[in-house]
Each structure stands twice: as structure tokens, then as C-alpha cells.
Amino acid sequence: MINDVHVPQSAEAAVQLLQSGGVLLAGGTSLMPRLNDHASPPTELVSLRRAGLSGIHRTGSTVTLGAATSLSALQNDERVRCLAEVVRTIASPPVRSLATVGGNLFVPQPHGDLAVALLALDAELDLLDPDGASTQRLEAFLTEPVRSDQLVVRVRFTDPPPSSFRFLKAGRRRLNSASVATVAARIELDGPQVVAARVALGGLAPGVVRARHVEAALLGHPLDETTLARAGQDGLADITPRDDAFASAWYRSRVFPVHLRRALLGR
Amino acid sequence: MRDSLGLMGTKRGCAQGACGSCTVLLDGEPVVSCLVPAITVDGSSVQTVEGLADGNDLNDLQQAFLDGFATQCGFCTPGMLMSAQALLTRNPDPTRDDVIEAISGNVCRCTGYEPIVRAILDAAERRRRSS
């Protein structure tokens, strides 16, 4: 049940309202379904719609996304092509128009595929809380408990060369489906050899995870079927899949190596 | 919209953002209105299905739905129309895949979707011919 809705005009004003007990509302695609259930407790919302946190900027290869930028705005921006294919796999157009970049970082798995891509891209966050502004890597942020008085203001990453970014999301349907397995990776090759690998997974654990066993299996080896077969087996140590309405943990474990190979080799 | 403004075209379906029957255009973008507290869009443009027709004259998209038997029970129709309207405004010459993606958030339990997809492609063609 919604008690009140605040629409602050700045990030600082939003943080003040959060400090006094308000609940953050970004796109509302995760929060509002719970509030529309009338059994939810009385809630005072702090909307980010007018807080000036939308916008996409690019300086050189550095891309900065305002936390309240909608997924549809991101999908349609020619300057951030690597994430357009990611966003296209998320929900449907009327949801993408509302859902935000920052909100996607908090969406429970098996949703939140943009967060998987941003983890593979080693994104950095600008944060604001009552103590002031700070910066934190997304990887560290995802391992810490969510703070109710902290705001993600911006997300920043280096746009990868097109051939180095890989993304694949397997769902029950081609469009508008939660993840059965999501793989995002930034791979650098020197000839056939993998010289740098950063791999993130979604749908395969309670949260978004970095696949360090997969990365270790790739490094120093050619990016081929043999290496991917080993990486798929080693990567089982990176995942802790769960049963849910979309797939069983057993199924996810069985198909993970296949989707890893398809993501990184394209076949 | 339904209770205060009497605009009964927009349907309340799942209230979870999953069925698309409440889709309206917010500043021209399709949104599931069940997830949008009204006060947060003060000052924005909101177009419901009532905004498509000119009095009793259906717009080309509505006419294509009617001609193509793209409605059955009609519950999903307003949301379908608004998703399609957003698509055709942005992309006057959509492919079949573009249409399928545009209505991927709109659930229809009657038609099997095919007549709806054909009607949207038909409306696009009508618009291109008349422009």
C-alpha cells in the first residue's frame, strides 16, 4: 500500500527523504508489483523521475549512464551499441521504458541481465549517501548488503572494442523471459590465445556472479571448442543454481556449459 | 485513469507489469501504467487508447484491427493498440520481427497473436500509402 509519493528535484533531496524512511522508486518494475499487492506494508515512496539522474554521456571510450536512464533510452542510443543487444533481451518495450539502469543492479535473479553485462565490463558506480559522494566498483557493490539510504547516481564503464564483448541470454522464450542462463564476457585475444578474460553470469546463482574458474580456464589458451569444454566443466564451481518457475537447478547446470560455449564461440 | 477520469479503455489486468493490458503512452513511450504512480508523471503527456480515434472515426491502426479480426474478447486490445502505436510512430516500416518484439509484453489469450501481427503490419502499410 502506498502512503505517500515524493518526487524530489535532486539526488541530494532524494537521499534526505531516504534517510527519513522513504523507499526508493526508480522505474518501479520490481517494486510496484509488490506494492500493488495490497498486503504490502504502508510505504512512502521516493521517486527518482525528476531527480536529474537520467542521461547518457560518452567521452572517448568512457561511457557514463545516469542511474535513472531508462533501458529503452539505452537501447536506442547509438553511442552504446554493446548494451543495446543486452537490453533487447530484457523484458518488453512497455517495461523497458520504465526500468532503469540503476534499478537493474538491484533486481533479484533470474532478472537483472544488464547487471551481468556491466559486471563483465568492470563498471564503476558513483554513489551518494548521507555521508557524501563515493565511488565503488560494481563487483564490490554487488557483494555488500543493500543500504536503504544510499543512491546509485551514475554507472561508468569503458566501451569495449566490438569483437571483445560477448553476451548471450538463454530464456524459455526468445523475448520477454527471465534468464535460464546469462553469460557476458570481455575477452582479449593475442592471435588465437586468450590474454584477458572477464566473465559474468546471471540466472545461475542467487546473485550476479563473476566466473573466475571460467576465466582461469580460458587464460593462455586458444579460444576453441577444447578450451570451452574445459571452461564449462571448471565453471560449474562458479555457479549455485536454484530451482524456480523458469527452470530447475539441474537443468541450469546441464545447459550452462552449452550456453557458455555459444556465448564465447558463437556456436 | 479508470476511476477518477472515467477512461475505461485502459484495462487493469495483472497489476504486475506482466500482461500489458494497461499500456499507455507516456511522453510517447509505451509504459505499463499499473507500475506508475500518477503523481510521478505530473506535467507529462499521457495518451490512452481513447486518444487514438477522432470522435467516432477510428484511426488506421484501430481500423486495421477491426478489418483483420484482430480482436476477440477485446481485453488486450487497448494495450496492443498502444504498443503498436508506439512502434509505428518510431518505425513506419516495421518487419514482422519488429512487430513481434513490440507486442512481446502484451498477453492475448484469444487470438493466437497472428491476426494482431498482421493487422499492425497492415496498418503500417496503410500509413505508408497515405503519407
mmCIF file of N, CA, C and O in Angstrom, chain A residues 44-124:
data_model
loop_
_atom_site.group_PDB
_atom_site.id
_atom_site.type_symbol
_atom_site.label_atom_id
_atom_site.label_comp_id
_atom_site.label_asym_id
_atom_site.label_seq_id
_atom_site.Cartn_x
_atom_site.Cartn_y
_atom_site.Cartn_z
ATOM 1 N N GLU A 44 6.204 4.757 1.952
ATOM 2 C CA GLU A 44 6.379 6.120 1.468
ATOM 3 C C GLU A 44 7.442 6.078 0.367
ATOM 4 O O GLU A 44 8.579 5.682 0.627
ATOM 5 N N LEU A 45 7.053 6.441 -0.840
ATOM 6 C CA LEU A 45 7.959 6.281 -1.977
ATOM 7 C C LEU A 45 8.746 7.557 -2.267
ATOM 8 O O LEU A 45 8.229 8.666 -2.102
ATOM 9 N N VAL A 46 9.985 7.376 -2.724
ATOM 10 C CA VAL A 46 10.825 8.488 -3.174
ATOM 11 C C VAL A 46 11.155 8.229 -4.638
ATOM 12 O O VAL A 46 12.011 7.402 -4.962
ATOM 13 N N SER A 47 10.457 8.914 -5.523
ATOM 14 C CA SER A 47 10.628 8.692 -6.960
ATOM 15 C C SER A 47 11.860 9.429 -7.477
ATOM 16 O O SER A 47 12.139 10.560 -7.084
ATOM 17 N N LEU A 48 12.576 8.803 -8.388
ATOM 18 C CA LEU A 48 13.756 9.438 -8.993
ATOM 19 C C LEU A 48 13.446 10.097 -10.329
ATOM 20 O O LEU A 48 14.348 10.574 -11.012
ATOM 21 N N ARG A 49 12.169 10.124 -10.704
ATOM 22 C CA ARG A 49 11.815 10.586 -12.056
ATOM 23 C C ARG A 49 12.266 12.019 -12.333
ATOM 24 O O ARG A 49 12.618 12.370 -13.441
ATOM 25 N N ARG A 50 12.250 12.886 -11.312
ATOM 26 C CA ARG A 50 12.613 14.300 -11.528
ATOM 27 C C ARG A 50 13.934 14.670 -10.850
ATOM 28 O O ARG A 50 14.222 15.845 -10.650
ATOM 29 N N ALA A 51 14.719 13.663 -10.445
ATOM 30 C CA ALA A 51 15.925 13.948 -9.655
ATOM 31 C C ALA A 51 17.151 14.258 -10.511
ATOM 32 O O ALA A 51 18.255 14.421 -9.986
ATOM 33 N N GLY A 52 16.967 14.342 -11.819
ATOM 34 C CA GLY A 52 18.074 14.722 -12.696
ATOM 35 C C GLY A 52 19.124 13.644 -12.860
ATOM 36 O O GLY A 52 20.301 13.954 -13.074
ATOM 37 N N LEU A 53 18.716 12.392 -12.754
ATOM 38 C CA LEU A 53 19.691 11.302 -12.826
ATOM 39 C C LEU A 53 19.629 10.531 -14.139
ATOM 40 O O LEU A 53 20.187 9.441 -14.240
ATOM 41 N N SER A 54 18.946 11.091 -15.143
ATOM 42 C CA SER A 54 18.877 10.412 -16.442
ATOM 43 C C SER A 54 19.897 11.015 -17.387
ATOM 44 O O SER A 54 20.227 12.196 -17.285
ATOM 45 N N GLY A 55 20.365 10.212 -18.314
ATOM 46 C CA GLY A 55 21.238 10.747 -19.354
ATOM 47 C C GLY A 55 22.402 9.818 -19.648
ATOM 48 O O GLY A 55 22.858 9.073 -18.777
ATOM 49 N N ILE A 56 22.840 9.873 -20.892
ATOM 50 C CA ILE A 56 23.948 9.041 -21.356
ATOM 51 C C ILE A 56 25.023 9.973 -21.904
ATOM 52 O O ILE A 56 24.732 10.851 -22.715
ATOM 53 N N HIS A 57 26.247 9.793 -21.437
ATOM 54 C CA HIS A 57 27.351 10.629 -21.907
ATOM 55 C C HIS A 57 28.504 9.738 -22.325
ATOM 56 O O HIS A 57 28.744 8.686 -21.726
ATOM 57 N N ARG A 58 29.207 10.183 -23.334
ATOM 58 C CA ARG A 58 30.370 9.421 -23.795
ATOM 59 C C ARG A 58 31.524 10.379 -24.045
ATOM 60 O O ARG A 58 31.385 11.366 -24.765
ATOM 61 N N THR A 59 32.655 10.088 -23.405
ATOM 62 C CA THR A 59 33.876 10.852 -23.638
ATOM 63 C C THR A 59 34.946 9.848 -24.018
ATOM 64 O O THR A 59 35.363 9.039 -23.188
ATOM 65 N N GLY A 60 35.376 9.900 -25.280
ATOM 66 C CA GLY A 60 36.297 8.866 -25.742
ATOM 67 C C GLY A 60 35.609 7.519 -25.638
ATOM 68 O O GLY A 60 34.488 7.352 -26.108
ATOM 69 N N SER A 61 36.275 6.570 -24.993
ATOM 70 C CA SER A 61 35.637 5.254 -24.835
ATOM 71 C C SER A 61 34.941 5.109 -23.484
ATOM 72 O O SER A 61 34.430 4.040 -23.156
ATOM 73 N N THR A 62 34.938 6.186 -22.681
ATOM 74 C CA THR A 62 34.276 6.114 -21.371
ATOM 75 C C THR A 62 32.802 6.485 -21.497
ATOM 76 O O THR A 62 32.463 7.568 -21.980
ATOM 77 N N VAL A 63 31.958 5.572 -21.080
ATOM 78 C CA VAL A 63 30.509 5.776 -21.147
ATOM 79 C C VAL A 63 29.985 5.964 -19.727
ATOM 80 O O VAL A 63 30.316 5.184 -18.823
ATOM 81 N N THR A 64 29.179 7.008 -19.539
ATOM 82 C CA THR A 64 28.578 7.263 -18.235
ATOM 83 C C THR A 64 27.066 7.253 -18.392
ATOM 84 O O THR A 64 26.515 7.971 -19.226
ATOM 85 N N LEU A 65 26.419 6.420 -17.587
ATOM 86 C CA LEU A 65 24.965 6.292 -17.646
ATOM 87 C C LEU A 65 24.370 6.833 -16.358
ATOM 88 O O LEU A 65 24.731 6.366 -15.263
ATOM 89 N N GLY A 66 23.475 7.808 -16.449
ATOM 90 C CA GLY A 66 22.746 8.231 -15.263
ATOM 91 C C GLY A 66 21.931 7.069 -14.737
ATOM 92 O O GLY A 66 21.367 6.289 -15.519
ATOM 93 N N ALA A 67 21.857 6.942 -13.415
ATOM 94 C CA ALA A 67 21.223 5.751 -12.838
ATOM 95 C C ALA A 67 19.744 5.639 -13.199
ATOM 96 O O ALA A 67 19.201 4.543 -13.266
ATOM 97 N N ALA A 68 19.096 6.775 -13.444
ATOM 98 C CA ALA A 68 17.664 6.720 -13.759
ATOM 99 C C ALA A 68 17.399 6.695 -15.267
ATOM 100 O O ALA A 68 16.263 6.840 -15.706
ATOM 101 N N THR A 69 18.450 6.491 -16.049
ATOM 102 C CA THR A 69 18.271 6.336 -17.502
ATOM 103 C C THR A 69 17.436 5.085 -17.762
ATOM 104 O O THR A 69 17.697 4.025 -17.195
ATOM 105 N N SER A 70 16.446 5.219 -18.616
ATOM 106 C CA SER A 70 15.597 4.047 -18.876
ATOM 107 C C SER A 70 16.323 3.060 -19.785
ATOM 108 O O SER A 70 17.202 3.440 -20.572
ATOM 109 N N LEU A 71 15.917 1.801 -19.680
ATOM 110 C CA LEU A 71 16.534 0.788 -20.539
ATOM 111 C C LEU A 71 16.211 1.051 -22.001
ATOM 112 O O LEU A 71 17.028 0.775 -22.882
ATOM 113 N N SER A 72 15.032 1.612 -22.286
ATOM 114 C CA SER A 72 14.703 1.892 -23.695
ATOM 115 C C SER A 72 15.595 3.007 -24.241
ATOM 116 O O SER A 72 16.026 2.956 -25.390
ATOM 117 N N ALA A 73 15.907 4.012 -23.411
ATOM 118 C CA ALA A 73 16.823 5.069 -23.861
ATOM 119 C C ALA A 73 18.199 4.477 -24.146
ATOM 120 O O ALA A 73 18.864 4.846 -25.119
ATOM 121 N N LEU A 74 18.621 3.560 -23.306
ATOM 122 C CA LEU A 74 19.916 2.915 -23.510
ATOM 123 C C LEU A 74 19.902 2.074 -24.787
ATOM 124 O O LEU A 74 20.855 2.093 -25.573
ATOM 125 N N GLN A 75 18.799 1.357 -25.000
ATOM 126 C CA GLN A 75 18.691 0.503 -26.188
ATOM 127 C C GLN A 75 18.766 1.335 -27.471
ATOM 128 O O GLN A 75 19.309 0.884 -28.480
ATOM 129 N N ASN A 76 18.215 2.535 -27.422
ATOM 130 C CA ASN A 76 18.120 3.346 -28.643
ATOM 131 C C ASN A 76 19.306 4.275 -28.857
ATOM 132 O O ASN A 76 19.326 5.023 -29.829
ATOM 133 N N ASP A 77 20.290 4.253 -27.955
ATOM 134 C CA ASP A 77 21.415 5.185 -28.073
ATOM 135 C C ASP A 77 22.522 4.586 -28.934
ATOM 136 O O ASP A 77 23.106 3.565 -28.586
ATOM 137 N N GLU A 78 22.801 5.248 -30.033
ATOM 138 C CA GLU A 78 23.788 4.744 -30.995
ATOM 139 C C GLU A 78 25.198 4.702 -30.411
ATOM 140 O O GLU A 78 26.065 4.016 -30.942
ATOM 141 N N ARG A 79 25.439 5.434 -29.341
ATOM 142 C CA ARG A 79 26.803 5.510 -28.794
ATOM 143 C C ARG A 79 27.136 4.330 -27.899
ATOM 144 O O ARG A 79 28.280 4.163 -27.485
ATOM 145 N N VAL A 80 26.135 3.525 -27.556
ATOM 146 C CA VAL A 80 26.365 2.421 -26.611
ATOM 147 C C VAL A 80 25.830 1.134 -27.232
ATOM 148 O O VAL A 80 24.964 0.476 -26.665
ATOM 149 N N ARG A 81 26.375 0.775 -28.392
ATOM 150 C CA ARG A 81 25.816 -0.362 -29.120
ATOM 151 C C ARG A 81 26.006 -1.674 -28.370
ATOM 152 O O ARG A 81 25.213 -2.588 -28.510
ATOM 153 N N CYS A 82 27.075 -1.781 -27.581
ATOM 154 C CA CYS A 82 27.322 -3.073 -26.922
ATOM 155 C C CYS A 82 26.206 -3.423 -25.950
ATOM 156 O O CYS A 82 25.931 -4.603 -25.713
ATOM 157 N N LEU A 83 25.546 -2.417 -25.385
ATOM 158 C CA LEU A 83 24.491 -2.721 -24.420
ATOM 159 C C LEU A 83 23.108 -2.805 -25.064
ATOM 160 O O LEU A 83 22.165 -3.299 -24.439
ATOM 161 N N ALA A 84 22.986 -2.355 -26.310
ATOM 162 C CA ALA A 84 21.673 -2.423 -26.968
ATOM 163 C C ALA A 84 21.216 -3.870 -27.095
ATOM 164 O O ALA A 84 20.056 -4.205 -26.838
ATOM 165 N N GLU A 85 22.144 -4.760 -27.477
ATOM 166 C CA GLU A 85 21.767 -6.167 -27.636
ATOM 167 C C GLU A 85 21.417 -6.783 -26.268
ATOM 168 O O GLU A 85 20.594 -7.699 -26.185
ATOM 169 N N VAL A 86 22.043 -6.279 -25.220
ATOM 170 C CA VAL A 86 21.732 -6.774 -23.870
ATOM 171 C C VAL A 86 20.319 -6.354 -23.488
ATOM 172 O O VAL A 86 19.502 -7.176 -23.050
ATOM 173 N N VAL A 87 20.029 -5.076 -23.670
ATOM 174 C CA VAL A 87 18.723 -4.545 -23.251
ATOM 175 C C VAL A 87 17.596 -5.214 -24.026
ATOM 176 O O VAL A 87 16.518 -5.474 -23.488
ATOM 177 N N ARG A 88 17.848 -5.534 -25.286
ATOM 178 C CA ARG A 88 16.804 -6.156 -26.114
ATOM 179 C C ARG A 88 16.350 -7.501 -25.531
ATOM 180 O O ARG A 88 15.239 -7.952 -25.817
ATOM 181 N N THR A 89 17.199 -8.121 -24.717
ATOM 182 C CA THR A 89 16.810 -9.419 -24.131
ATOM 183 C C THR A 89 16.036 -9.247 -22.830
ATOM 184 O O THR A 89 15.620 -10.236 -22.228
ATOM 185 N N ILE A 90 15.890 -8.002 -22.369
ATOM 186 C CA ILE A 90 15.286 -7.765 -21.059
ATOM 187 C C ILE A 90 13.825 -7.351 -21.222
ATOM 188 O O ILE A 90 13.519 -6.375 -21.914
ATOM 189 N N ALA A 91 12.932 -8.080 -20.602
ATOM 190 C CA ALA A 91 11.505 -7.723 -20.513
ATOM 191 C C ALA A 91 10.932 -7.351 -21.893
ATOM 192 O O ALA A 91 11.306 -7.932 -22.911
ATOM 193 N N SER A 92 10.020 -6.367 -21.908
ATOM 194 C CA SER A 92 9.315 -5.979 -23.130
ATOM 195 C C SER A 92 9.347 -4.455 -23.233
ATOM 196 O O SER A 92 9.633 -3.767 -22.253
ATOM 197 N N PRO A 93 9.025 -3.898 -24.409
ATOM 198 C CA PRO A 93 9.127 -2.432 -24.550
ATOM 199 C C PRO A 93 8.385 -1.623 -23.475
ATOM 200 O O PRO A 93 8.963 -0.658 -22.955
ATOM 201 N N PRO A 94 7.142 -1.964 -23.103
ATOM 202 C CA PRO A 94 6.479 -1.110 -22.095
ATOM 203 C C PRO A 94 7.100 -1.202 -20.699
ATOM 204 O O PRO A 94 6.847 -0.356 -19.854
ATOM 205 N N VAL A 95 7.889 -2.234 -20.458
ATOM 206 C CA VAL A 95 8.615 -2.342 -19.185
ATOM 207 C C VAL A 95 9.976 -1.650 -19.312
ATOM 208 O O VAL A 95 10.407 -0.931 -18.400
ATOM 209 N N ARG A 96 10.620 -1.810 -20.463
ATOM 210 C CA ARG A 96 11.928 -1.161 -20.668
ATOM 211 C C ARG A 96 11.826 0.358 -20.621
ATOM 212 O O ARG A 96 12.798 1.035 -20.288
ATOM 213 N N SER A 97 10.669 0.900 -20.991
ATOM 214 C CA SER A 97 10.504 2.368 -20.942
ATOM 215 C C SER A 97 10.540 2.866 -19.502
ATOM 216 O O SER A 97 10.839 4.036 -19.261
ATOM 217 N N LEU A 98 10.210 2.001 -18.562
ATOM 218 C CA LEU A 98 10.197 2.390 -17.146
ATOM 219 C C LEU A 98 11.481 1.956 -16.433
ATOM 220 O O LEU A 98 12.043 2.709 -15.640
ATOM 221 N N ALA A 99 11.900 0.721 -16.687
ATOM 222 C CA ALA A 99 13.035 0.138 -15.965
ATOM 223 C C ALA A 99 14.281 0.988 -16.163
ATOM 224 O O ALA A 99 14.500 1.557 -17.232
ATOM 225 N N THR A 100 15.104 1.069 -15.121
ATOM 226 C CA THR A 100 16.274 1.951 -15.174
ATOM 227 C C THR A 100 17.584 1.167 -15.059
ATOM 228 O O THR A 100 17.610 0.033 -14.579
ATOM 229 N N VAL A 101 18.646 1.830 -15.479
ATOM 230 C CA VAL A 101 19.989 1.254 -15.391
ATOM 231 C C VAL A 101 20.324 0.935 -13.928
ATOM 232 O O VAL A 101 20.764 -0.166 -13.593
ATOM 233 N N GLY A 102 20.102 1.910 -13.053
ATOM 234 C CA GLY A 102 20.434 1.702 -11.636
ATOM 235 C C GLY A 102 19.555 0.637 -11.010
ATOM 236 O O GLY A 102 20.026 -0.211 -10.245
ATOM 237 N N GLY A 103 18.283 0.661 -11.335
ATOM 238 C CA GLY A 103 17.353 -0.318 -10.765
ATOM 239 C C GLY A 103 17.725 -1.737 -11.123
ATOM 240 O O GLY A 103 17.571 -2.659 -10.312
ATOM 241 N N ASN A 104 18.265 -1.912 -12.337
ATOM 242 C CA ASN A 104 18.604 -3.261 -12.786
ATOM 243 C C ASN A 104 19.669 -3.907 -11.904
ATOM 244 O O ASN A 104 19.760 -5.130 -11.823
ATOM 245 N N LEU A 105 20.478 -3.088 -11.213
ATOM 246 C CA LEU A 105 21.523 -3.630 -10.340
ATOM 247 C C LEU A 105 20.943 -4.298 -9.104
ATOM 248 O O LEU A 105 21.618 -5.069 -8.425
ATOM 249 N N PHE A 106 19.681 -3.983 -8.801
ATOM 250 C CA PHE A 106 19.063 -4.473 -7.565
ATOM 251 C C PHE A 106 18.000 -5.540 -7.811
ATOM 252 O O PHE A 106 17.419 -6.048 -6.871
ATOM 253 N N VAL A 107 17.734 -5.812 -9.068
ATOM 254 C CA VAL A 107 16.662 -6.760 -9.392
ATOM 255 C C VAL A 107 17.095 -8.167 -9.005
ATOM 256 O O VAL A 107 18.190 -8.591 -9.336
ATOM 257 N N PRO A 108 16.238 -8.892 -8.290
ATOM 258 C CA PRO A 108 16.629 -10.258 -7.910
ATOM 259 C C PRO A 108 16.794 -11.155 -9.142
ATOM 260 O O PRO A 108 16.070 -11.022 -10.119
ATOM 261 N N GLN A 109 17.749 -12.061 -9.068
ATOM 262 C CA GLN A 109 17.894 -13.065 -10.107
ATOM 263 C C GLN A 109 16.669 -13.976 -10.098
ATOM 264 O O GLN A 109 16.075 -14.183 -9.044
ATOM 265 N N PRO A 110 16.254 -14.491 -11.261
ATOM 266 C CA PRO A 110 16.963 -14.557 -12.544
ATOM 267 C C PRO A 110 16.667 -13.397 -13.484
ATOM 268 O O PRO A 110 16.659 -13.564 -14.690
ATOM 269 N N HIS A 111 16.416 -12.203 -12.937
ATOM 270 C CA HIS A 111 16.308 -10.995 -13.757
ATOM 271 C C HIS A 111 17.612 -10.205 -13.561
ATOM 272 O O HIS A 111 18.510 -10.660 -12.869
ATOM 273 N N GLY A 112 17.697 -9.022 -14.127
ATOM 274 C CA GLY A 112 18.883 -8.195 -13.913
ATOM 275 C C GLY A 112 20.028 -8.517 -14.855
ATOM 276 O O GLY A 112 21.194 -8.581 -14.454
ATOM 277 N N ASP A 113 19.714 -8.706 -16.128
ATOM 278 C CA ASP A 113 20.757 -9.088 -17.084
ATOM 279 C C ASP A 113 21.710 -7.949 -17.426
ATOM 280 O O ASP A 113 22.853 -8.194 -17.796
ATOM 281 N N LEU A 114 21.243 -6.706 -17.299
ATOM 282 C CA LEU A 114 22.161 -5.588 -17.561
ATOM 283 C C LEU A 114 23.292 -5.594 -16.530
ATOM 284 O O LEU A 114 24.444 -5.296 -16.848
ATOM 285 N N ALA A 115 22.958 -5.940 -15.299
ATOM 286 C CA ALA A 115 23.986 -6.007 -14.254
ATOM 287 C C ALA A 115 25.050 -7.034 -14.608
ATOM 288 O O ALA A 115 26.241 -6.850 -14.310
ATOM 289 N N VAL A 116 24.644 -8.122 -15.259
ATOM 290 C CA VAL A 116 25.611 -9.149 -15.667
ATOM 291 C C VAL A 116 26.596 -8.548 -16.676
ATOM 292 O O VAL A 116 27.811 -8.706 -16.561
ATOM 293 N N ALA A 117 26.038 -7.836 -17.653
ATOM 294 C CA ALA A 117 26.900 -7.216 -18.666
ATOM 295 C C ALA A 117 27.824 -6.172 -18.037
ATOM 296 O O ALA A 117 29.016 -6.101 -18.358
ATOM 297 N N LEU A 118 27.276 -5.372 -17.122
ATOM 298 C CA LEU A 118 28.087 -4.311 -16.500
ATOM 299 C C LEU A 118 29.187 -4.893 -15.614
ATOM 300 O O LEU A 118 30.270 -4.314 -15.486
ATOM 301 N N LEU A 119 28.920 -6.055 -15.013
ATOM 302 C CA LEU A 119 29.968 -6.703 -14.222
ATOM 303 C C LEU A 119 31.078 -7.204 -15.142
ATOM 304 O O LEU A 119 32.270 -7.058 -14.821
ATOM 305 N N ALA A 120 30.704 -7.755 -16.281
ATOM 306 C CA ALA A 120 31.729 -8.201 -17.238
ATOM 307 C C ALA A 120 32.548 -7.020 -17.749
ATOM 308 O O ALA A 120 33.730 -7.160 -18.050
ATOM 309 N N LEU A 121 31.919 -5.847 -17.815
ATOM 310 C CA LEU A 121 32.613 -4.643 -18.298
ATOM 311 C C LEU A 121 33.354 -3.911 -17.176
ATOM 312 O O LEU A 121 33.903 -2.832 -17.386
ATOM 313 N N ASP A 122 33.330 -4.497 -15.986
ATOM 314 C CA ASP A 122 34.024 -3.929 -14.822
ATOM 315 C C ASP A 122 33.572 -2.490 -14.553
ATOM 316 O O ASP A 122 34.401 -1.582 -14.383
ATOM 317 N N ALA A 123 32.261 -2.304 -14.516
ATOM 318 C CA ALA A 123 31.698 -0.965 -14.327
ATOM 319 C C ALA A 123 31.993 -0.430 -12.924
ATOM 320 O O ALA A 123 32.236 -1.182 -11.980
ATOM 321 N N GLU A 124 31.942 0.892 -12.847
ATOM 322 C CA GLU A 124 32.192 1.606 -11.587
ATOM 323 C C GLU A 124 30.952 2.443 -11.288
ATOM 324 O O GLU A 124 30.309 2.943 -12.205
#
